[in-house]
């Protein structure tokens, strides 16, 4: 087990009927005016917007709205919101929506207090050390952004989708009411499940194998799979939504990182190129990349891949045969719940592979290199490796 520091400063308020507490939580910080950021309008259709507005009014918190944050959120919207936040002299940022909205809220909060272009933080030219206080009401469980210090933004002019991490980006307070997620489409629910499972697997396969973290990871993955199947049958099953939501939070709030080596993250980085270039959902991209990556690298981590097959899919046997059946079972499960598992499924032609490889390598140069990071850990990937993984993912 590796040494670790566990410090998660976010206060998470979880459960049915908790959204009306947002106003009081913000006011407790002495904040009188916030930038209220949201997406394409789902919060107006499912009543979340009304609940938030009522609570802000009740606790005397003034707000200015910016809407229209799109999935795979873009830098231009962040710039627009930073300008409004400065002009209106808001004291905090409140994101109400999914990962796209909350990540945008975090980036705006950091951008308001930085004199340069906040994109600098995504290409290693600026280290985020401060930000306005961040609050959120989460409406889709997937990314774990409600309880971590990460944000992922796309520069739509250059098709670069990069992430940042900073202690300053942890939300002060996040509210998760799983009952409002019953309005999610089947696809969004499935993509959320894939994303949460992928976060756990990025840690699980990073070359470490602490028993307690393995056990937590495996039970969380099995729970997500079980809850996803229940939700596809009955989208308003509250117990399933609530269990799913908490699994997605702990998938990327630091718990899965305990005693490990910092996570693998190559599948995420390759996926970010897919969603940057083709605007597909992050979870859809992960379902395409993950099984292909597993097939390409399993020899570097035989024991853990055997364990995965046994613990997640109850398979018996050993060695390569067991591992390959484990990877196939994972791919089949993804297919069964309706996720795309090949580039072709997502309408991405095999001829585009070189373009995708270029985009991934740009990420290595611009997002990873300045921080000294590599693409991958158990196997550090170069251009040739990425190309081979994408070829496996093609069909
Ligand atoms: O825009 P609206 O109208 O709100 O609709 C959204 C959007 O179309 C809809 N939605 C959200 N809650 C809903 C709802 N529809 C009905 N009922 C509800 N209750 O769902 C769609 C997807 O929303 P989005 O925020 O894009 O989803 P998600 O939470 O999966 O976020 C994905 C983004 O987060 C990044 C991804 O790359 C992607 O850009 N990630 C962020 C991470 C982080 N901050 O830690 C880590 C992840 O690995 C990931 O990279
Ligand atoms: Zn993810």
Short mmCIF file of C-alpha atoms and ligand atoms in Angstrom, two decimals:
data_model
loop_
_atom_site.label_atom_id
_atom_site.label_comp_id
_atom_site.label_asym_id
_atom_site.label_seq_id
_atom_site.Cartn_x
_atom_site.Cartn_y
_atom_site.Cartn_z
CA UNK A 1 0.00 0.00 0.00
CA UNK A 2 1.37 3.40 -1.01
CA UNK A 3 1.48 6.28 1.49
CA UNK A 4 -1.42 8.66 1.11
CA UNK A 5 -3.07 11.86 2.25
CA UNK A 6 -6.84 11.86 2.17
CA UNK A 7 -8.30 15.35 2.31
CA UNK A 8 -11.65 16.10 0.76
CA UNK A 9 -12.93 19.52 1.83
CA UNK A 10 -16.32 19.39 0.05
CA UNK A 11 -19.47 19.26 2.17
CA UNK A 12 -21.82 16.89 0.35
CA UNK A 13 -25.53 17.09 1.13
CA UNK A 14 -27.21 14.00 -0.26
CA UNK A 15 -30.77 12.80 -0.61
CA UNK A 16 -34.36 13.39 -1.55
CA UNK A 17 -35.61 16.93 -0.96
CA UNK A 18 -32.21 18.49 -0.21
CA UNK A 19 -32.10 21.10 -3.00
CA UNK A 20 -33.96 23.80 -1.00
CA UNK A 21 -30.95 23.92 1.33
CA UNK A 22 -28.70 25.55 -1.27
CA UNK A 23 -29.61 29.16 -0.38
CA UNK A 24 -28.85 28.69 3.30
CA UNK A 25 -25.55 26.96 2.58
CA UNK A 26 -24.42 29.85 0.38
CA UNK A 27 -25.59 32.45 2.86
CA UNK A 28 -23.65 30.66 5.64
CA UNK A 29 -20.50 31.79 3.82
CA UNK A 30 -21.69 35.41 4.00
CA UNK A 31 -22.18 35.42 0.23
CA UNK A 32 -24.80 37.80 -1.13
CA UNK A 33 -24.51 37.41 -4.89
CA UNK A 34 -23.68 34.43 -7.10
CA UNK A 35 -23.27 33.64 -10.75
CA UNK A 36 -25.90 30.95 -11.44
CA UNK A 37 -24.69 28.76 -14.29
CA UNK A 38 -26.73 26.05 -16.00
CA UNK A 39 -27.05 24.05 -19.20
CA UNK A 40 -29.57 23.60 -21.98
CA UNK A 41 -32.73 23.77 -19.90
CA UNK A 42 -33.30 20.33 -18.35
CA UNK A 43 -33.39 22.04 -14.93
CA UNK A 44 -36.33 24.14 -16.06
CA UNK A 45 -38.25 21.10 -17.25
CA UNK A 46 -37.74 18.97 -14.14
CA UNK A 47 -38.34 21.63 -11.50
CA UNK A 48 -34.76 21.95 -10.23
CA UNK A 49 -34.48 25.56 -11.42
CA UNK A 50 -37.60 26.57 -9.47
CA UNK A 51 -36.34 24.88 -6.33
CA UNK A 52 -32.98 26.68 -6.54
CA UNK A 53 -34.47 30.09 -7.26
CA UNK A 54 -36.95 29.78 -4.41
CA UNK A 55 -34.19 28.87 -2.01
CA UNK A 56 -31.90 31.72 -3.13
CA UNK A 57 -34.75 34.18 -2.65
CA UNK A 58 -35.66 32.78 0.73
CA UNK A 59 -32.12 33.23 2.04
CA UNK A 60 -31.54 36.61 0.44
CA UNK A 61 -28.92 35.51 -2.08
CA UNK A 62 -29.00 37.58 -5.26
CA UNK A 63 -27.94 36.00 -8.55
CA UNK A 64 -27.12 36.60 -12.19
CA UNK A 65 -27.77 33.79 -14.67
CA UNK A 66 -25.71 32.36 -17.50
CA UNK A 67 -27.31 29.44 -19.32
CA UNK A 68 -26.46 27.35 -22.35
CA UNK A 69 -23.47 25.38 -21.08
CA UNK A 70 -23.33 22.45 -23.48
CA UNK A 71 -22.21 18.86 -22.90
CA UNK A 72 -18.43 18.74 -23.51
CA UNK A 73 -18.38 22.34 -22.26
CA UNK A 74 -16.48 24.92 -24.27
CA UNK A 75 -14.03 27.67 -23.44
CA UNK A 76 -15.99 30.46 -25.14
CA UNK A 77 -18.90 29.94 -22.72
CA UNK A 78 -16.45 30.06 -19.83
CA UNK A 79 -15.02 33.34 -21.14
CA UNK A 80 -18.53 34.79 -21.52
CA UNK A 81 -19.41 33.82 -17.95
CA UNK A 82 -16.15 35.20 -16.52
CA UNK A 83 -16.87 38.56 -18.09
CA UNK A 84 -20.38 38.66 -16.64
CA UNK A 85 -19.16 37.49 -13.24
CA UNK A 86 -16.63 40.33 -13.13
CA UNK A 87 -19.07 42.97 -14.34
CA UNK A 88 -21.72 41.88 -11.86
CA UNK A 89 -19.20 41.53 -9.03
CA UNK A 90 -20.45 38.13 -7.92
CA UNK A 91 -18.85 36.60 -4.85
CA UNK A 92 -19.28 32.92 -5.77
CA UNK A 93 -20.27 30.61 -8.60
CA UNK A 94 -23.21 28.20 -8.41
CA UNK A 95 -23.42 25.46 -11.05
CA UNK A 96 -26.73 23.62 -11.40
CA UNK A 97 -26.54 20.63 -13.73
CA UNK A 98 -24.12 17.88 -14.68
CA UNK A 99 -20.38 17.62 -14.97
CA UNK A 100 -20.32 20.03 -17.89
CA UNK A 101 -22.01 22.78 -15.90
CA UNK A 102 -20.07 22.16 -12.70
CA UNK A 103 -16.72 21.98 -14.52
CA UNK A 104 -17.57 25.25 -16.25
CA UNK A 105 -18.54 26.78 -12.89
CA UNK A 106 -15.17 25.73 -11.44
CA UNK A 107 -13.27 27.16 -14.39
CA UNK A 108 -15.20 30.42 -14.23
CA UNK A 109 -14.51 30.65 -10.48
CA UNK A 110 -10.79 30.31 -11.15
CA UNK A 111 -10.88 32.52 -14.23
CA UNK A 112 -12.46 35.49 -12.46
CA UNK A 113 -9.45 35.86 -10.15
CA UNK A 114 -6.81 35.28 -12.84
CA UNK A 115 -5.66 38.18 -14.99
CA UNK A 116 -4.69 36.09 -18.01
CA UNK A 117 -6.72 33.62 -20.07
CA UNK A 118 -7.80 30.73 -17.84
CA UNK A 119 -6.97 28.33 -20.70
CA UNK A 120 -3.37 28.85 -19.52
CA UNK A 121 -4.20 26.53 -16.61
CA UNK A 122 -5.12 23.73 -19.01
CA UNK A 123 -1.84 23.92 -20.91
CA UNK A 124 0.48 24.09 -17.94
CA UNK A 125 1.19 27.83 -18.09
CA UNK A 126 -0.64 28.72 -14.89
CA UNK A 127 -1.26 26.81 -11.67
CA UNK A 128 -4.67 27.44 -10.14
CA UNK A 129 -4.19 28.37 -6.49
CA UNK A 130 -7.28 30.45 -5.90
CA UNK A 131 -10.87 30.70 -7.09
CA UNK A 132 -14.17 32.18 -6.02
CA UNK A 133 -16.13 29.81 -3.75
CA UNK A 134 -17.87 27.10 -5.79
CA UNK A 135 -21.29 25.61 -5.03
CA UNK A 136 -23.35 23.15 -7.03
CA UNK A 137 -26.57 21.24 -7.33
CA UNK A 138 -25.75 18.08 -9.28
CA UNK A 139 -28.41 16.67 -11.62
CA UNK A 140 -26.56 13.72 -13.19
CA UNK A 141 -24.25 11.35 -11.38
CA UNK A 142 -21.28 10.42 -13.53
CA UNK A 143 -18.13 12.50 -13.26
CA UNK A 144 -17.62 12.85 -9.52
CA UNK A 145 -17.04 16.59 -10.08
CA UNK A 146 -19.35 17.31 -7.12
CA UNK A 147 -16.62 16.13 -4.76
CA UNK A 148 -13.31 16.65 -6.53
CA UNK A 149 -11.01 19.43 -7.68
CA UNK A 150 -11.09 18.62 -11.39
CA UNK A 151 -12.52 20.47 -14.37
CA UNK A 152 -12.45 19.47 -18.04
CA UNK A 153 -12.98 22.06 -20.78
CA UNK A 154 -12.80 22.00 -24.58
CA UNK A 155 -11.10 24.76 -26.51
CA UNK A 156 -13.42 24.56 -29.49
CA UNK A 157 -11.16 26.66 -31.71
CA UNK A 158 -8.37 24.09 -31.53
CA UNK A 159 -10.36 20.93 -30.67
CA UNK A 160 -8.37 20.43 -27.49
CA UNK A 161 -10.14 18.94 -24.48
CA UNK A 162 -8.01 19.08 -21.36
CA UNK A 163 -8.41 18.80 -17.61
CA UNK A 164 -7.07 20.69 -14.62
CA UNK A 165 -6.89 19.73 -10.97
CA UNK A 166 -6.55 22.07 -8.04
CA UNK A 167 -7.38 22.17 -4.36
CA UNK A 168 -9.06 25.51 -5.08
CA UNK A 169 -11.60 23.79 -7.35
CA UNK A 170 -13.28 21.59 -4.77
CA UNK A 171 -16.85 22.80 -4.30
CA UNK A 172 -17.56 24.27 -0.87
CA UNK A 173 -20.96 22.59 -0.84
CA UNK A 174 -22.53 20.15 -3.29
CA UNK A 175 -26.13 19.02 -3.19
CA UNK A 176 -27.06 15.69 -4.75
CA UNK A 177 -30.75 14.83 -4.85
CA UNK A 178 -30.87 11.54 -6.77
CA UNK A 179 -34.64 11.82 -7.27
CA UNK A 180 -34.17 14.56 -9.90
CA UNK A 181 -32.20 12.12 -12.06
CA UNK A 182 -35.27 10.11 -13.00
CA UNK A 183 -35.69 12.47 -15.97
CA UNK A 184 -32.36 11.40 -17.50
CA UNK A 185 -32.48 9.58 -20.81
CA UNK A 186 -31.46 5.92 -20.89
CA UNK A 187 -28.28 6.91 -22.71
CA UNK A 188 -27.26 9.51 -20.15
CA UNK A 189 -27.81 7.05 -17.32
CA UNK A 190 -25.70 4.44 -19.09
CA UNK A 191 -22.93 6.93 -19.96
CA UNK A 192 -22.87 8.02 -16.33
CA UNK A 193 -22.42 4.40 -15.28
CA UNK A 194 -19.61 3.85 -17.76
CA UNK A 195 -17.83 7.00 -16.60
CA UNK A 196 -18.04 6.06 -12.93
CA UNK A 197 -16.84 2.49 -13.61
CA UNK A 198 -14.02 3.89 -15.75
CA UNK A 199 -12.87 6.16 -12.91
CA UNK A 200 -12.65 3.18 -10.60
CA UNK A 201 -10.81 1.10 -13.20
CA UNK A 202 -8.29 3.86 -13.91
CA UNK A 203 -7.15 3.45 -10.29
CA UNK A 204 -7.66 -0.31 -10.17
CA UNK A 205 -5.25 -0.94 -13.03
CA UNK A 206 -2.52 1.55 -12.12
CA UNK A 207 -0.08 -1.13 -11.01
CA UNK A 208 -1.04 -1.08 -7.33
CA UNK A 209 -3.13 -3.69 -5.55
CA UNK A 210 -3.97 -2.75 -1.95
CA UNK A 211 -6.56 -5.25 -0.70
CA UNK A 212 -8.96 -2.77 0.91
CA UNK A 213 -8.95 -0.51 -2.15
CA UNK A 214 -9.45 -3.52 -4.43
CA UNK A 215 -12.43 -4.69 -2.36
CA UNK A 216 -14.02 -1.21 -2.32
CA UNK A 217 -13.44 -0.85 -6.07
CA UNK A 218 -14.93 -4.22 -6.95
CA UNK A 219 -18.02 -3.85 -4.78
CA UNK A 220 -18.61 -0.35 -6.13
CA UNK A 221 -18.34 -1.53 -9.75
CA UNK A 222 -20.71 -4.44 -9.10
CA UNK A 223 -23.17 -2.06 -7.42
CA UNK A 224 -23.08 0.38 -10.34
CA UNK A 225 -23.74 -2.46 -12.80
CA UNK A 226 -26.64 -3.78 -10.73
CA UNK A 227 -28.18 -0.33 -10.23
CA UNK A 228 -27.82 0.53 -13.93
CA UNK A 229 -29.76 -2.57 -14.90
CA UNK A 230 -32.47 -1.68 -12.39
CA UNK A 231 -32.68 1.89 -13.68
CA UNK A 232 -33.03 0.75 -17.27
CA UNK A 233 -36.09 -1.19 -16.12
CA UNK A 234 -37.43 1.54 -13.85
CA UNK A 235 -35.88 5.03 -14.22
CA UNK A 236 -37.64 6.39 -11.11
CA UNK A 237 -36.41 3.66 -8.74
CA UNK A 238 -35.16 5.98 -5.99
CA UNK A 239 -33.09 3.40 -4.12
CA UNK A 240 -31.29 2.48 -7.32
CA UNK A 241 -30.71 6.15 -8.24
CA UNK A 242 -29.39 6.89 -4.74
CA UNK A 243 -27.03 3.92 -4.66
CA UNK A 244 -25.84 4.72 -8.16
CA UNK A 245 -25.27 8.38 -7.26
CA UNK A 246 -23.16 7.65 -4.21
CA UNK A 247 -21.10 5.11 -6.16
CA UNK A 248 -20.40 7.73 -8.83
CA UNK A 249 -19.33 10.24 -6.19
CA UNK A 250 -16.89 7.91 -4.45
CA UNK A 251 -15.54 6.73 -7.80
CA UNK A 252 -13.65 10.02 -8.11
CA UNK A 253 -13.59 11.75 -4.73
CA UNK A 254 -10.29 10.28 -3.59
CA UNK A 255 -11.52 7.11 -1.90
CA UNK A 256 -10.57 4.91 -4.86
CA UNK A 257 -7.12 6.52 -4.95
CA UNK A 258 -6.22 5.47 -1.41
CA UNK A 259 -2.99 3.48 -1.26
CA UNK A 260 -2.63 3.50 -5.04
CA UNK A 261 -0.23 5.10 -7.51
CA UNK A 262 -2.31 8.00 -8.73
CA UNK A 263 -4.35 6.23 -11.38
CA UNK A 264 -3.68 5.17 -14.92
CA UNK A 265 -5.79 7.73 -16.90
CA UNK A 266 -4.72 6.80 -20.43
CA UNK A 267 -8.26 5.75 -21.43
CA UNK A 268 -9.61 9.07 -20.19
CA UNK A 269 -7.02 10.99 -22.16
CA UNK A 270 -7.65 9.08 -25.35
CA UNK A 271 -11.40 9.50 -24.81
CA UNK A 272 -11.06 13.25 -24.38
CA UNK A 273 -9.73 13.37 -27.92
CA UNK A 274 -12.79 11.47 -29.16
CA UNK A 275 -15.23 13.83 -27.44
CA UNK A 276 -13.19 16.86 -28.53
CA UNK A 277 -13.23 15.81 -32.18
CA UNK A 278 -16.67 14.20 -32.49
CA UNK A 279 -18.62 15.75 -29.58
CA UNK A 280 -19.75 12.33 -28.37
CA UNK A 281 -20.69 11.80 -24.71
CA UNK A 282 -17.68 11.14 -22.48
CA UNK A 283 -19.15 7.84 -21.23
CA UNK A 284 -19.76 6.68 -24.79
CA UNK A 285 -16.13 7.36 -25.69
CA UNK A 286 -14.92 5.49 -22.64
CA UNK A 287 -17.00 2.42 -23.53
CA UNK A 288 -15.18 2.37 -26.87
CA UNK A 289 -11.66 2.94 -25.55
CA UNK A 290 -11.57 0.99 -22.29
CA UNK A 291 -11.99 -2.61 -23.51
CA UNK A 292 -9.51 -1.93 -26.33
CA UNK A 293 -6.94 -0.51 -23.91
CA UNK A 294 -7.44 -3.51 -21.60
CA UNK A 295 -6.75 -5.90 -24.45
CA UNK A 296 -3.59 -3.98 -25.41
CA UNK A 297 -2.01 -3.65 -21.94
CA UNK A 298 -3.16 -6.62 -19.84
CA UNK A 299 0.24 -8.35 -20.08
CA UNK A 300 1.72 -5.54 -17.98
CA UNK A 301 -0.58 -6.31 -15.07
CA UNK A 302 -1.63 -9.97 -15.33
CA UNK A 303 -2.57 -10.49 -11.70
CA UNK A 304 -4.93 -7.51 -11.52
CA UNK A 305 -6.64 -8.40 -14.80
CA UNK A 306 -7.20 -11.97 -13.57
CA UNK A 307 -8.64 -10.57 -10.39
CA UNK A 308 -10.96 -8.28 -12.39
CA UNK A 309 -12.38 -11.27 -14.32
CA UNK A 310 -12.92 -13.26 -11.15
CA UNK A 311 -14.32 -10.54 -8.91
CA UNK A 312 -16.49 -8.62 -11.36
CA UNK A 313 -17.76 -11.43 -13.57
CA UNK A 314 -17.37 -14.49 -11.32
CA UNK A 315 -15.22 -16.21 -13.92
CA UNK A 316 -12.95 -19.12 -13.11
CA UNK A 317 -9.59 -20.21 -14.51
CA UNK A 318 -6.31 -18.41 -14.87
CA UNK A 319 -3.91 -16.67 -17.20
CA UNK A 320 -4.59 -15.18 -20.59
CA UNK A 321 -7.73 -17.22 -21.23
CA UNK A 322 -9.37 -15.94 -18.03
CA UNK A 323 -8.28 -12.37 -18.70
CA UNK A 324 -9.63 -12.30 -22.24
CA UNK A 325 -12.95 -13.75 -21.09
CA UNK A 326 -13.04 -11.02 -18.41
CA UNK A 327 -12.46 -8.28 -20.97
CA UNK A 328 -15.10 -9.78 -23.30
CA UNK A 329 -17.59 -9.94 -20.43
CA UNK A 330 -17.01 -6.27 -19.73
CA UNK A 331 -17.47 -5.35 -23.37
CA UNK A 332 -20.61 -7.48 -23.58
CA UNK A 333 -22.06 -5.82 -20.52
CA UNK A 334 -21.41 -2.39 -22.04
CA UNK A 335 -23.12 -3.55 -25.22
CA UNK A 336 -26.03 -5.01 -23.28
CA UNK A 337 -26.80 -1.72 -21.53
CA UNK A 338 -26.64 0.12 -24.84
CA UNK A 339 -23.22 1.76 -24.93
CA UNK A 340 -21.24 1.91 -28.18
CA UNK A 341 -18.19 -0.36 -27.98
CA UNK A 342 -16.44 0.38 -31.27
CA UNK A 343 -15.52 3.52 -33.18
CA UNK A 344 -17.88 2.26 -35.85
CA UNK A 345 -20.78 2.12 -33.35
CA UNK A 346 -20.22 5.84 -32.76
CA UNK A 347 -20.01 6.59 -36.48
CA UNK A 348 -16.27 7.34 -36.37
CA UNK A 349 -14.51 6.02 -39.50
CA UNK A 350 -11.37 3.93 -39.14
CA UNK A 351 -9.65 6.29 -41.59
CA UNK A 352 -9.79 8.96 -38.87
CA UNK A 353 -7.47 7.07 -36.54
CA UNK A 354 -4.40 9.11 -37.49
CA UNK A 355 -6.27 12.34 -36.82
CA UNK A 356 -7.28 11.05 -33.38
CA UNK A 357 -3.71 9.96 -32.64
CA UNK A 358 -2.49 13.48 -33.53
CA UNK A 359 -5.01 14.97 -31.13
CA UNK A 360 -3.96 12.63 -28.32
CA UNK A 361 -0.28 13.42 -28.86
CA UNK A 362 -1.04 17.15 -28.79
CA UNK A 363 -2.50 16.53 -25.36
CA UNK A 364 0.72 14.87 -24.26
CA UNK A 365 2.72 17.87 -25.50
CA UNK A 366 0.48 20.61 -24.18
CA UNK A 367 -1.45 19.25 -21.21
CA UNK A 368 0.82 16.57 -19.77
CA UNK A 369 4.41 17.53 -20.55
CA UNK A 370 4.48 20.85 -18.72
CA UNK A 371 3.49 18.93 -15.58
CA UNK A 372 5.92 16.10 -16.25
CA UNK A 373 3.16 13.50 -16.62
CA UNK A 374 3.11 10.63 -19.11
CA UNK A 375 0.26 9.08 -21.04
CA UNK A 376 -0.39 5.97 -18.94
CA UNK A 377 1.39 4.33 -16.05
CA UNK A 378 1.48 0.49 -16.17
CA UNK A 379 2.30 1.03 -19.81
CA UNK A 380 3.45 4.44 -20.92
CA UNK A 381 1.86 4.94 -24.32
CA UNK A 382 3.50 6.53 -27.32
CA UNK A 383 2.02 7.38 -30.71
CA UNK A 384 2.31 3.81 -31.98
CA UNK A 385 0.57 2.39 -28.89
CA UNK A 386 -2.33 4.82 -29.18
CA UNK A 387 -2.72 3.91 -32.84
CA UNK A 388 -2.83 0.19 -31.99
CA UNK A 389 -5.41 0.72 -29.24
CA UNK A 390 -7.61 2.68 -31.62
CA UNK A 391 -7.27 -0.05 -34.23
CA UNK A 392 -8.55 -2.58 -31.68
CA UNK A 393 -11.38 -0.16 -30.87
CA UNK A 394 -12.28 0.31 -34.51
CA UNK A 395 -14.51 -2.71 -35.01
O1 LIG B 1 -27.73 20.79 -20.53
P1 LIG B 1 -28.92 20.22 -19.88
O2 LIG B 1 -30.19 20.67 -20.45
O3 LIG B 1 -28.89 20.35 -18.38
O4 LIG B 1 -28.93 18.63 -20.21
C1 LIG B 1 -27.94 17.74 -19.75
C2 LIG B 1 -27.00 17.30 -20.88
O5 LIG B 1 -27.64 17.33 -22.11
C3 LIG B 1 -28.59 16.43 -19.37
N1 LIG B 1 -29.07 16.38 -17.99
C4 LIG B 1 -28.38 16.61 -16.85
N2 LIG B 1 -29.14 16.36 -15.78
C5 LIG B 1 -30.35 15.98 -16.24
C6 LIG B 1 -30.31 16.00 -17.66
N3 LIG B 1 -31.39 15.65 -18.40
C7 LIG B 1 -32.50 15.30 -17.77
N4 LIG B 1 -32.60 15.23 -16.41
C8 LIG B 1 -31.55 15.56 -15.62
N5 LIG B 1 -31.65 15.45 -14.29
O6 LIG B 1 -27.57 15.46 -19.52
C9 LIG B 1 -26.70 15.86 -20.58
C10 LIG B 1 -25.27 15.58 -20.20
O7 LIG B 1 -24.84 16.45 -19.19
P2 LIG B 1 -23.30 16.59 -18.86
O8 LIG B 1 -23.15 17.60 -17.77
O9 LIG B 1 -22.51 16.81 -20.09
O10 LIG B 1 -22.93 15.12 -18.31
P3 LIG B 1 -21.81 14.63 -17.37
O11 LIG B 1 -22.13 14.88 -15.95
O12 LIG B 1 -21.56 13.24 -17.76
O13 LIG B 1 -20.52 15.54 -17.68
C11 LIG B 1 -19.67 15.22 -18.73
C12 LIG B 1 -18.48 16.20 -18.79
O14 LIG B 1 -17.65 16.07 -17.62
C13 LIG B 1 -16.29 15.76 -18.02
C14 LIG B 1 -16.52 15.02 -19.33
O15 LIG B 1 -15.36 14.94 -20.09
C15 LIG B 1 -17.60 15.86 -19.97
O16 LIG B 1 -17.05 17.03 -20.54
N6 LIG B 1 -15.60 15.04 -16.95
C16 LIG B 1 -15.38 15.69 -15.80
C17 LIG B 1 -14.69 15.12 -14.75
C18 LIG B 1 -14.46 15.81 -13.48
N7 LIG B 1 -14.78 17.08 -13.37
O17 LIG B 1 -13.94 15.22 -12.53
C19 LIG B 1 -14.10 13.78 -14.85
C20 LIG B 1 -14.66 12.99 -15.97
O18 LIG B 1 -13.73 11.96 -16.29
C21 LIG B 1 -15.00 13.75 -17.21
O19 LIG B 1 -13.90 13.94 -18.05
ZN1 LIG B 2 -14.56 10.23 -16.72
#
